[in-house]
XYZ file of C-alpha atoms in Angstrom:
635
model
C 29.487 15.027 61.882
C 26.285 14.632 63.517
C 23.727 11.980 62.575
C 20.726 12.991 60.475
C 17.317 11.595 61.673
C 17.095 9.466 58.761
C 20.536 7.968 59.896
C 19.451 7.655 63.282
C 15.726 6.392 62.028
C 17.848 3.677 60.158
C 19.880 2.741 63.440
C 16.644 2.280 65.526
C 14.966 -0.228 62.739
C 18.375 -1.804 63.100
C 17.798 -2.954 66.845
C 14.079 -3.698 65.860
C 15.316 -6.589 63.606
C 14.621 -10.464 63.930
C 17.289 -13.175 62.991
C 15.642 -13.217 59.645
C 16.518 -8.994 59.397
C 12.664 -8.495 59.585
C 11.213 -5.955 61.765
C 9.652 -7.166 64.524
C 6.610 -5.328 64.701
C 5.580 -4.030 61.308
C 4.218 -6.753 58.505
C 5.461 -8.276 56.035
C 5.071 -7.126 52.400
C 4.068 -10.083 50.934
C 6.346 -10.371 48.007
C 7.788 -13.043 45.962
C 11.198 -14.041 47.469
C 12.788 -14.451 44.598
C 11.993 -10.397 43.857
C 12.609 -9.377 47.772
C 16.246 -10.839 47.685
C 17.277 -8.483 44.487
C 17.493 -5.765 46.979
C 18.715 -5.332 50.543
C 17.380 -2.565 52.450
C 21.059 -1.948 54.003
C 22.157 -0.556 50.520
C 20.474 2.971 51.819
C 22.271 3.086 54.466
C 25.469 4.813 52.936
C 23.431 7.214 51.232
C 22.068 8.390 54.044
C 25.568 9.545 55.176
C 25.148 13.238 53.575
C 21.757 14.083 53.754
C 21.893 17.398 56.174
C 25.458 18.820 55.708
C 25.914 18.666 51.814
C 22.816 21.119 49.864
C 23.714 20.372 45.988
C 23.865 16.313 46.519
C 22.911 14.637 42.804
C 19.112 14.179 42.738
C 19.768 10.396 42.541
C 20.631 10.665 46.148
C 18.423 13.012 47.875
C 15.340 11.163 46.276
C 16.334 7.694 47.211
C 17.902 8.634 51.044
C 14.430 7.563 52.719
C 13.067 4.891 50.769
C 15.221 1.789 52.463
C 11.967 -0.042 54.083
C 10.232 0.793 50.846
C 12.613 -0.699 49.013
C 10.891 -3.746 47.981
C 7.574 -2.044 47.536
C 9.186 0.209 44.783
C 11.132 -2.447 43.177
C 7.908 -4.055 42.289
C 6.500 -1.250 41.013
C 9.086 -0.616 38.497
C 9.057 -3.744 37.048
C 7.613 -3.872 33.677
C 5.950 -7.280 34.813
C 6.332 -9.149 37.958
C 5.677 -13.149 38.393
C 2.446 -14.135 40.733
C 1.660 -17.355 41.787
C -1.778 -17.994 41.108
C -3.834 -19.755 44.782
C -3.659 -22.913 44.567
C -2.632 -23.159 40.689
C -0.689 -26.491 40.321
C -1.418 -29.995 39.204
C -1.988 -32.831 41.413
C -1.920 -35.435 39.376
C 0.370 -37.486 37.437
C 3.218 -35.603 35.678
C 3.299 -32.016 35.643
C 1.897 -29.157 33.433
C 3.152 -28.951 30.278
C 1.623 -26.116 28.755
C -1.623 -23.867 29.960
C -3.684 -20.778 28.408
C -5.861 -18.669 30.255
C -9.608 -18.907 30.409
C -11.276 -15.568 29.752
C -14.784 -16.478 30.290
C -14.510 -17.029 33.828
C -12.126 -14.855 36.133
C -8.217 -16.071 37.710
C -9.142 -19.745 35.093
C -6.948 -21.451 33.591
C -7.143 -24.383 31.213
C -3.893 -26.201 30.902
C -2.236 -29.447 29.813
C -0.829 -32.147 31.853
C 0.902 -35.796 31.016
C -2.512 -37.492 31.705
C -5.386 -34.627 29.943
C -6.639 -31.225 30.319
C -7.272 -29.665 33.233
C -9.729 -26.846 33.801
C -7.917 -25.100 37.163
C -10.102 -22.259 38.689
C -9.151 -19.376 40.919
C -10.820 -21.047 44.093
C -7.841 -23.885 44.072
C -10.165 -26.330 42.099
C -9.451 -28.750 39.055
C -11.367 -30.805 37.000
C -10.056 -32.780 34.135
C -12.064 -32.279 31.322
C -10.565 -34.950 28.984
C -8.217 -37.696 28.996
C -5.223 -37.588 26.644
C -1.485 -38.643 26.694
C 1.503 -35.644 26.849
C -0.529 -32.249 26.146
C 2.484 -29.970 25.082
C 0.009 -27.398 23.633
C -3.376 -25.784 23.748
C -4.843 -22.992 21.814
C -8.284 -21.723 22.349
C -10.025 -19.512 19.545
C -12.707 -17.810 21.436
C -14.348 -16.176 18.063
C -14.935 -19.592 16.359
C -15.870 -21.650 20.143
C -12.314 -24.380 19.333
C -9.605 -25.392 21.739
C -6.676 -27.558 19.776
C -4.429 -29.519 21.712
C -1.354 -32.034 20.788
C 0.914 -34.176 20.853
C -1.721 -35.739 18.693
C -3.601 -32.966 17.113
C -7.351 -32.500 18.418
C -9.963 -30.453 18.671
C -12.736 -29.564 20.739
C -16.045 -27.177 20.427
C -14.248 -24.724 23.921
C -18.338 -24.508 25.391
C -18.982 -28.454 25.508
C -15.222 -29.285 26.446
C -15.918 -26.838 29.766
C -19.598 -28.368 30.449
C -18.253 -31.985 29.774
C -21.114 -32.368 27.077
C -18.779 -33.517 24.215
C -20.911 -36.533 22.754
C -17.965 -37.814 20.496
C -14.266 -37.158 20.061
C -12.868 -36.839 16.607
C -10.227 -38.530 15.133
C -6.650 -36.890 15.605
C -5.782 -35.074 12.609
C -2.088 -35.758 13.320
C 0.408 -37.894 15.431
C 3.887 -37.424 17.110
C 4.360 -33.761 16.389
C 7.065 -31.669 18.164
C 5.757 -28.825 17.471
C 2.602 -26.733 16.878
C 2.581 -22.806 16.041
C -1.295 -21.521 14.962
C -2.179 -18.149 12.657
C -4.461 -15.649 14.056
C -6.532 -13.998 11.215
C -7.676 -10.532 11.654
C -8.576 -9.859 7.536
C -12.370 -10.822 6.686
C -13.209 -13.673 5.265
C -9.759 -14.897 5.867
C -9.621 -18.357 8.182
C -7.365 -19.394 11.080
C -4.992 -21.562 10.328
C -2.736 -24.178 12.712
C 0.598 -25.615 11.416
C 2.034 -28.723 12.925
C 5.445 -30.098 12.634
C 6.317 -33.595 12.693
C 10.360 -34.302 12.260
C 12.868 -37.289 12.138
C 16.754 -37.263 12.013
C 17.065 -36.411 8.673
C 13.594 -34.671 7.663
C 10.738 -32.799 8.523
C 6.677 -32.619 7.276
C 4.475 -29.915 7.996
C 1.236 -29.988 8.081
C -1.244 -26.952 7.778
C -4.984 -27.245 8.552
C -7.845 -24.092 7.954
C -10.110 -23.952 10.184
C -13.958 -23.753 8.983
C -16.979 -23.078 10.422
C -20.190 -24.216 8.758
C -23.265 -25.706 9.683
C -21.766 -28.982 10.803
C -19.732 -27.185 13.669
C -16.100 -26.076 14.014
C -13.268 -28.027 12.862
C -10.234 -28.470 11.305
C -9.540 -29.077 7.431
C -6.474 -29.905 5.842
C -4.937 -27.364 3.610
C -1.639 -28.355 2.761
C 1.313 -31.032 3.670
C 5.074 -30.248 2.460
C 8.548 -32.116 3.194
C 11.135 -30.415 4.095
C 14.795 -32.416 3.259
C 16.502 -31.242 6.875
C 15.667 -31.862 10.703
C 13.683 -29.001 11.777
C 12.431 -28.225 15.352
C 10.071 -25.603 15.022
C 7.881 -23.526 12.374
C 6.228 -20.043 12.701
C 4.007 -18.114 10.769
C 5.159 -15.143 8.808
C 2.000 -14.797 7.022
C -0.827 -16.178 6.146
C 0.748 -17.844 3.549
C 4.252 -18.204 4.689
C 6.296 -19.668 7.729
C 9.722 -19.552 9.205
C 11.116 -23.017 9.226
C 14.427 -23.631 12.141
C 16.799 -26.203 11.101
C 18.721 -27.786 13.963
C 21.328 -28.770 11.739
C 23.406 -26.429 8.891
C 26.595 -26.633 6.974
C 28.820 -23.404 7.004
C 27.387 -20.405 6.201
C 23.864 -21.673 5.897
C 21.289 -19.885 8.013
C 19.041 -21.778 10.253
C 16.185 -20.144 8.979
C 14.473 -20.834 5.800
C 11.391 -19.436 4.720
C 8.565 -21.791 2.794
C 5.866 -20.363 0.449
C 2.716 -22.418 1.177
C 0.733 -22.077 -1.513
C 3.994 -22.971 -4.086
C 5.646 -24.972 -1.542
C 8.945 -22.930 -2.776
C 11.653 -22.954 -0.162
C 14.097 -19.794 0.144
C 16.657 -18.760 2.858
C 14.974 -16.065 5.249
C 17.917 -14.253 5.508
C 19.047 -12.172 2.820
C 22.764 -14.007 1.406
C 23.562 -10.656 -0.340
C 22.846 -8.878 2.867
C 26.731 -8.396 4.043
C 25.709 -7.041 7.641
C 23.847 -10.488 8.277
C 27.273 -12.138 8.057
C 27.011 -12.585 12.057
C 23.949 -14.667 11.740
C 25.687 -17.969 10.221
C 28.492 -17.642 13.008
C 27.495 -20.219 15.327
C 29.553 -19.307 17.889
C 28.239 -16.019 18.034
C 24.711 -16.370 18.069
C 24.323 -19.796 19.646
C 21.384 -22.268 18.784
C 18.196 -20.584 16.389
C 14.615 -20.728 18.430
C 12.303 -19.279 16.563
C 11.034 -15.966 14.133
C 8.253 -13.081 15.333
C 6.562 -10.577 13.653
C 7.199 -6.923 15.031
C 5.515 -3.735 14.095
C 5.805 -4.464 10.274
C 9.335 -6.184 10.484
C 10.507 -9.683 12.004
C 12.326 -10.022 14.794
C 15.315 -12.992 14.622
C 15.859 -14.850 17.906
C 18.957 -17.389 18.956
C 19.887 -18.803 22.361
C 22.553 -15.763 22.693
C 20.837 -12.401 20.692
C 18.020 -11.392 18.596
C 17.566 -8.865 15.605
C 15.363 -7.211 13.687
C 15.014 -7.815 9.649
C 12.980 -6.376 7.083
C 9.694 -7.965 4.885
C 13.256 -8.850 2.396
C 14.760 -10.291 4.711
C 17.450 -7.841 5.069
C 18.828 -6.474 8.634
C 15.941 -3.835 9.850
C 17.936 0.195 9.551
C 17.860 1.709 13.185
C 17.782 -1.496 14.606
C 19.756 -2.382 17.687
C 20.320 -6.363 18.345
C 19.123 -7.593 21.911
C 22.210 -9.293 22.994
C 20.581 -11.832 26.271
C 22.839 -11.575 29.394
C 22.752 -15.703 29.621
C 21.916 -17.829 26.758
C 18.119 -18.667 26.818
C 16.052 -21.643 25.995
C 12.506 -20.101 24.473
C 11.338 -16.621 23.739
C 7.468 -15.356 23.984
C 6.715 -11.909 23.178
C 3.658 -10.382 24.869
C 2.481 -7.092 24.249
C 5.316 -4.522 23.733
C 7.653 -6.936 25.751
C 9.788 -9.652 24.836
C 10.305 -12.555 27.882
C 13.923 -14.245 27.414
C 13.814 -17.484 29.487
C 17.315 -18.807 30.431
C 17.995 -21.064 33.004
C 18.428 -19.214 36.224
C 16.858 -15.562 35.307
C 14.186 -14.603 33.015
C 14.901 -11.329 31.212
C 12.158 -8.935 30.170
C 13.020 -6.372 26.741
C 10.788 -3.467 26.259
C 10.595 -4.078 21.724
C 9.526 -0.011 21.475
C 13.245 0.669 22.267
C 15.513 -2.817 22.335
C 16.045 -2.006 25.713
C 16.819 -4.757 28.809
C 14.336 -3.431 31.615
C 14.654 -6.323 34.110
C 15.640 -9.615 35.347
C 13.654 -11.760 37.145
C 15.807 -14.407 38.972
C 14.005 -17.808 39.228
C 13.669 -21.290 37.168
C 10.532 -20.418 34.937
C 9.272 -22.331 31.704
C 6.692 -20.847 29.628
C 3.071 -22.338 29.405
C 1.877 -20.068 26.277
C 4.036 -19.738 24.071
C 1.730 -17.215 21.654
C -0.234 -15.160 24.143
C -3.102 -12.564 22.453
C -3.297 -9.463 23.311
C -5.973 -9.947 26.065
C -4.181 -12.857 27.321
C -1.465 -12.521 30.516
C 1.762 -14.242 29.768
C 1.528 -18.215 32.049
C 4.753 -19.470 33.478
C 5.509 -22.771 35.172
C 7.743 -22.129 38.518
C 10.244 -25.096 38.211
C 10.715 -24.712 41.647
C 7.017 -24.544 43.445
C 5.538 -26.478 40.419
C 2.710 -23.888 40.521
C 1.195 -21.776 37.839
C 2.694 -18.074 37.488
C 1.395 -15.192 35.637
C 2.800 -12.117 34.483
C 1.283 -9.264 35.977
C 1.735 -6.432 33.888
C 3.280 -2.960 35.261
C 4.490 0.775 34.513
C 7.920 0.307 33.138
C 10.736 2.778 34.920
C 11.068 5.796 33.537
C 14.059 8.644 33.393
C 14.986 11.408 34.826
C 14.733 14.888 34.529
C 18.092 15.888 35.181
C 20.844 17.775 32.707
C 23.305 15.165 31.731
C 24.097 15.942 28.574
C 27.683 17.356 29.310
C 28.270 14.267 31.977
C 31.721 12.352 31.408
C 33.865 15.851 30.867
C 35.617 15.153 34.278
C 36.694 12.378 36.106
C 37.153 12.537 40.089
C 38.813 10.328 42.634
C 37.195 9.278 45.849
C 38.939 11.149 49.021
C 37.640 12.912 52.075
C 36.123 16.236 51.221
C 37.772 17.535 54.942
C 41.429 18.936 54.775
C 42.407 17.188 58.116
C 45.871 18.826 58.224
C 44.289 22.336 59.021
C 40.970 22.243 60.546
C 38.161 24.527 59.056
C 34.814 24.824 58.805
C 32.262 22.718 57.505
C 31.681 23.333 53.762
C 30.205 21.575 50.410
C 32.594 19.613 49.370
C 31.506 20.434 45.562
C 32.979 22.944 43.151
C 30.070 24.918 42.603
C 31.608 26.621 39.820
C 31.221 23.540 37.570
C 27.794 23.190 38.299
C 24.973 23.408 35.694
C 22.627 25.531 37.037
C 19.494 24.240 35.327
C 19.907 21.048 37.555
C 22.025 22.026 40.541
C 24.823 18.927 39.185
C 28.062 18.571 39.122
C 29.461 16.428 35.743
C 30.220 12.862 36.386
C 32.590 11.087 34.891
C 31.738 7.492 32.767
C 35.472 6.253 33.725
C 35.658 2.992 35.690
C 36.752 4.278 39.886
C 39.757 3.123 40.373
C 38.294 0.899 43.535
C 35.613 -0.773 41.214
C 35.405 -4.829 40.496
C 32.596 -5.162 38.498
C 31.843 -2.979 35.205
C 28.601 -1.348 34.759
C 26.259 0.264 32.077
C 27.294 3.696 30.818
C 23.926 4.212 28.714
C 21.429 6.512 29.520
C 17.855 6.536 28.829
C 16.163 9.143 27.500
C 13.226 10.574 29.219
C 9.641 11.514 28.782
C 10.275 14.790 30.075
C 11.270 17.831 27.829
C 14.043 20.115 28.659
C 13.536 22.184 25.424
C 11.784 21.681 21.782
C 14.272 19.642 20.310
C 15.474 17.335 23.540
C 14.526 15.269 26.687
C 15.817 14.969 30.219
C 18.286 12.001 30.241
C 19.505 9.663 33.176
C 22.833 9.412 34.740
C 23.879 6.370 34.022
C 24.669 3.457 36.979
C 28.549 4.141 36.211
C 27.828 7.772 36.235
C 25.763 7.099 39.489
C 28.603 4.613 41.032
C 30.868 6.958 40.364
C 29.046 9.631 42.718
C 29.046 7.445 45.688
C 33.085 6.988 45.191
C 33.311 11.291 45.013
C 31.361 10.983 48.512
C 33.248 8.040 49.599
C 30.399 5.593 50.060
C 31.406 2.914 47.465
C 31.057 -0.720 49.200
C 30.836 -4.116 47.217
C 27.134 -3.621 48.166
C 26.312 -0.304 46.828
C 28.286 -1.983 43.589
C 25.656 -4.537 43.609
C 22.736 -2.878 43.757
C 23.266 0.510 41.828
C 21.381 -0.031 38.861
C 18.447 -1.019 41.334
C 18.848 2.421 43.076
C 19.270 4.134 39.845
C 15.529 2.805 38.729
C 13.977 3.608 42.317
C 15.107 7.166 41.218
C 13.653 7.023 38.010
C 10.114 6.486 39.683
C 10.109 8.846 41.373
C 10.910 11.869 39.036
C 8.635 10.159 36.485
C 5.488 10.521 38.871
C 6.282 13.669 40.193
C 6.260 14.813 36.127
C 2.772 13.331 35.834
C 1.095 15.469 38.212
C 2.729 18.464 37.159
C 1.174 17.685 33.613
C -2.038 17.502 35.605
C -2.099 21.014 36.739
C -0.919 22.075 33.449
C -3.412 20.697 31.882
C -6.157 22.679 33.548
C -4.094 25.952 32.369
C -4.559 24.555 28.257
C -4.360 21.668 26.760
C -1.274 21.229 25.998
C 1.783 18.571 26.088
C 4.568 20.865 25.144
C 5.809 22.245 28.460
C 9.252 21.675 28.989
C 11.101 20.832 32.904
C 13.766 23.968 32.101
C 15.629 23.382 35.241
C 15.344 22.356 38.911
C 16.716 22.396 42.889
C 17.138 20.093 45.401
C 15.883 21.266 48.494
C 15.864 18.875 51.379
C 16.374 21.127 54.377
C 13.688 23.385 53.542
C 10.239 23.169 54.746
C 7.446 24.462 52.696
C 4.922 26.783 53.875
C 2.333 24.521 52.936
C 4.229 21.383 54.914
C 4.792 23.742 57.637
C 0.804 24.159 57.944
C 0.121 20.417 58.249
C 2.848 20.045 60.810
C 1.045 22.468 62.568
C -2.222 21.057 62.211
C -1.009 17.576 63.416
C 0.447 19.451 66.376
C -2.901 20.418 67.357
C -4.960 17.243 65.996
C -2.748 14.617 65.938
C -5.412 11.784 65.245
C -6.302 13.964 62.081
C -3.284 15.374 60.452
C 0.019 14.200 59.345
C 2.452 14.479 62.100
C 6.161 13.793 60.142
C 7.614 16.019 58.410
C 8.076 15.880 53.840
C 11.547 13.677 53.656
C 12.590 15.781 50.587
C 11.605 19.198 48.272
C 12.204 20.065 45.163
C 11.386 23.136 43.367
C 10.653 22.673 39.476
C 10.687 25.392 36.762
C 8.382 24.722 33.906
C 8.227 26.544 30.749
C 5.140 27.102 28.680
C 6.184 27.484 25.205
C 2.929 29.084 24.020
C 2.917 32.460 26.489
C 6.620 32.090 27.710
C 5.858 31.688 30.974
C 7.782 30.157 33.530
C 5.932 28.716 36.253
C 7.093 27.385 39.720
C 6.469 24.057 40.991
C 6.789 22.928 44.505
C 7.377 18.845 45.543
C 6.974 17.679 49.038
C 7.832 13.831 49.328
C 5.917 12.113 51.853
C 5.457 8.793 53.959
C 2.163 7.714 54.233
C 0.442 5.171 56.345
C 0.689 1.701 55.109
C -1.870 -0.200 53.524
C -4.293 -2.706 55.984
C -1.635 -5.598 54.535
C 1.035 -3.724 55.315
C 2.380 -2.628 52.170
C 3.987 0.432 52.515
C 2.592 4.140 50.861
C 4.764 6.998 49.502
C 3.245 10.735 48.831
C 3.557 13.519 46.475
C 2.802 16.877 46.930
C 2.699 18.597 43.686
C 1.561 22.138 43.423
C 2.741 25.150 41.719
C 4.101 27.938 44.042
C 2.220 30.983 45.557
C 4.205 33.814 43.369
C 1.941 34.400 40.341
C -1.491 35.552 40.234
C -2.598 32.460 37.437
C -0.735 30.223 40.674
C -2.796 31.118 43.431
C -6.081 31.076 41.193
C -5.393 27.674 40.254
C -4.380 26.653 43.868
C -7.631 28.250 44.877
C -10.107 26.377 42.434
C -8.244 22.860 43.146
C -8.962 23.313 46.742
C -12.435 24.739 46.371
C -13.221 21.628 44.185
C -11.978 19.355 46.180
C -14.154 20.858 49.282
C -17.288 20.629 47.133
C -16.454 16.809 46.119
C -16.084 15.922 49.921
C -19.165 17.611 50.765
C -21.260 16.038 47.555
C -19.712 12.731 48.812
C -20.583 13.084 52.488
């Protein structure tokens, strides 16, 4: 079979290769390395294999064939949140940082606790120690009332003269030796903030909660109430304003290791329900590891141990529709930020979108929080146990699905083998029965069986996308078995391709999800309206457009103007408007574009709907004529 260009395009970046597998010439994306070694650019290789021969390949394939040096560029942008090292963000003196919030009053800030004070750290790789204290394990700034509080020993600080350095006198700590400190944000008027501190012993534990109260004498703390709890405890959190989640460390048998306290009675009660049968699993040790700690969630609370979490109700009953979040290694602290919930175990951090209990990545990498409580306007801080520097959490669009038919998926199961019959030569042909294709989506079904040359198991659930196939549905994802289990039916399964196929899957996802987006934009200029529907669709990667084929020309004749390369990929997409009935025709070149000045690369999509309706070419028409008039207003 002869090569494809893309195969041969891959062979020529082979020879252009350093010891390190880095091109010679091109830069470097400058990427964390701990995110650029989750993916190896030679796992494209083997899909390339099929590109020209076989028409009706599964969309997972055609879409992904060229994106091997964009690899790590995608990866990144899939990630719900990727870790950045802040310039020059790490402590020089003694210790190392224990804890650190960000400082919203002056950009890339960051005001964080060492062994010997806090530190005021700004973006230009500057520090300044603004006070002197022993083993800061915690800082919390409230920006609405001008107070940072700090322990081990409980202080606080008016935030303005702590940054200036104008503090005339320090106050007396309002408590010593705590382990732990959790604080209450209040939203309701008239209704104060309140910190709770833990101090605990072998046998015991005392809490301590303060108000805090602003008056004419300042800001400052005020002691509201002190209760004893008969157990060792090693951490508290607030349910409510007037209520907190207390972890034991210790339990006898079927005791949970959560018990909720009533501050204002001081009445004790277990937080899970005892009646509650379906909680059963929670006072198995074994299966749910060591307690950390209790969050509030959209209404309910969310349960987390060193091996799961799980959702309960306001009576403390399991949550209905809840699915538990079952950690892939046992983790040592939890922060939820935003819709996401950051799982820190000792060699990966794993990031769960809350909206649907679903794992959406793995970071690998030694990371230890620095805020354990982050507000909403606040990025997520993370200690890099390896580089000792300050991380953030830069937020980013999650991966979406996939609009492709794979409802019926799993009906058949297939067995890798040459699609040739070498004992009687004959012509080249699609190796796929095209009778048991769906034609909405140009597919053949998959099967969700294990191949027979597979090592590892993988994930057999789908996600369900944003895209609607009809009224009452959505487009849904093969899954990475389903997806595995194409490469075997093409016989391209390696130990790599094993490795990385749930990667590949999510480059896939990307891409359909973006394409969707600026269909909805032309749509939208038809009515305004979020009910049209992706009815079906074909892979076309041999087939120029008209509208590619112009630009090729033009780049024939101007080549320092136009594109000269040709779309990698097309596929045609029929959309359904529900109001009129109308079925409209979309057309999607793929493109590479130049990279960016640092050498990141650029991807293009074409989106248009196709020159065969009259309401087409008007809208085709009026796009174009605006975007003339917006050059020539600009110019």
């Amino acid at each position: 079979m002869p090569l494809s260009k893309w195969r041969i395009a891959l062979n020529g970046l082979k020879t252009t290769t350093n010891a390190d597998h880095r091109p010679r010439t091109a830069p470097d994306i400058a990427l964390p390395p701990d995110i650029t070694a989750q993916i190896a650019t030679e796992v494209y290789e083997l899909i390339m294999n099929y590109l020209v021969d076989v028409q009706s390949l599964l969309a997972c394939m055609l879409v992904c064939r060229a994106w091997y040096p964009r690899s790590h560029h995608l990866l990144l942008r899939l990630m719900a949140c990727r870790p950045r090292a802040m310039s020059g963000m790490f402590h020089g003196g003694a210790g190392t940082i224990n804890c650190a919030v960000p400082y919203l009053d002056s950009e890339g800030a960051v005001i964080y606790g060492a062994s010997d004070g806090i530190y005021l750290g700004t973006k230009d790789a500057s520090r300044d120690r603004l006070i002197s204290l022993r083993n800061v394990t915690h800082i919390e700034i409230f920006y609405d009332v001008n107070l940072l509080t700090a322990d081990s020993e409980l202080v606080s600080f008016p935030l303005q003269s702590l940054v200036t350095r104008t503090i005339k006198s320090l106050e007396a700590p309002r408590a010593k030796n705590l382990i732990f400190l959790t604080v209450h944000r209040s939203v309701a008027p008239g209704q104060r903030h309140r910190v709770c501190v833990l101090k605990s012993s072998t046998l015991s534990g005392v809490i301590k909660v303060f108000d805090i109260v602003r008056d004419q004498r300042g800001t400052r703390l005020t002691s509201a109430v002190e209760l004893y709890i008969p157990m060792e405890t090693s951490s508290v959190h607030f349910l409510t304003h007037t209520r907190v989640a207390a972890v034991l460390k210790k339990t006898v048998a079927r005791q949970s290791a959560f018990e909720m306290i009533n501050i204002v009675s001081a009445e004790t009660q277990s937080l899970l329900d005892p009646s509650d049968t379906r909680l059963a699993f929670a006072s198995k040790k074994d299966e749910v590891g060591r307690a950390i700690g209790v969050f509030g969630v959209s209404g309910n609370f969310l349960v987390c141990t060193e091996k799961m979490a799980f959702f309960i109700d306001r009576h403390g009953r399991l949550a209905e529709d809840s699915t538990k979040l079952k950690w892939k290694d046992k983790v040592a602290s939890v922060v939820i930020n935003g819709k996401y919930l950051f799982a820190f175990a000792t060699e990966c951090l794993e990031v769960w979108n809350l909206e649907d209990s679903q794992l959406v990545q793995r970071i690998k990498g030694q990371y230890r929080p620095l805020n354990d409580m982050p507000t909403a306007k606040e990025q997520l801080l993370m200690l890099d146990l390896n580089t000792h520097h300050i991380t953030k959490s830069v937020a980013a669009a999650p991966p979406q699905a996939c609009p492709v038919d794979h409802k019926s998926l799993g009906s058949t199961s297939s067995q890798a083998s040459c699609p040739v019959a070498h004992d009687t030569p004959k012509p080249a042909q699609c190796p796929v029965d095209h009778d048991a294709i769906d034609i909405r989506n140009q597919m053949p079904h998959l099967s969700q069986d294990v191949a027979p040359s597979q090592s590892t198991s993988l994930p057999t659930s789908r996600t369900i996308s944003s895209i609607p196939r009809d009224p009452s549905s959505k487009w849904e994802y093969p899954s990475p078995q389903q997806f595995y289990n194409a490469l075997v039916r093409k016989g391209n399964e390696t130990p790599e391709e094993l490795a990385h196929v749930e990667t590949m899957v999510e480059i896939h996802n990307f891409l359909n999800e973006e394409a969707w987006q600026e269909v909805l934009k032309w749509e939208k200029r038809v009515h305004n309206s979020d009910d049209i529907q992706l009815t079906r669709f074909k892979g076309r990667p041999g087939e120029i457009s008209p509208k590619a084929r112009m630009w090729l020309f033009a780049g024939w004749l101007l080549p320092s103007r136009f594109n000269t390369e040709p779309p990698f990929d097309r596929h045609d997409w029929i959309v359904r408007r529900p109001k009129t009935g109308e079925e409209v025709r979309y057309v999607i070149d793929y493109y590479s574009a130049p990279p960016e000045p640092d050498g990141s690369p650029v991807f293009s999509l074409d989106v248009r709907p196709a020159l065969d309706s009259v309401g087409s070419i008007k809208e085709r028409i009026a796009v174009a004529t605006e975007e003339v008039w917006a050059a020539l207003r600009k110019d």
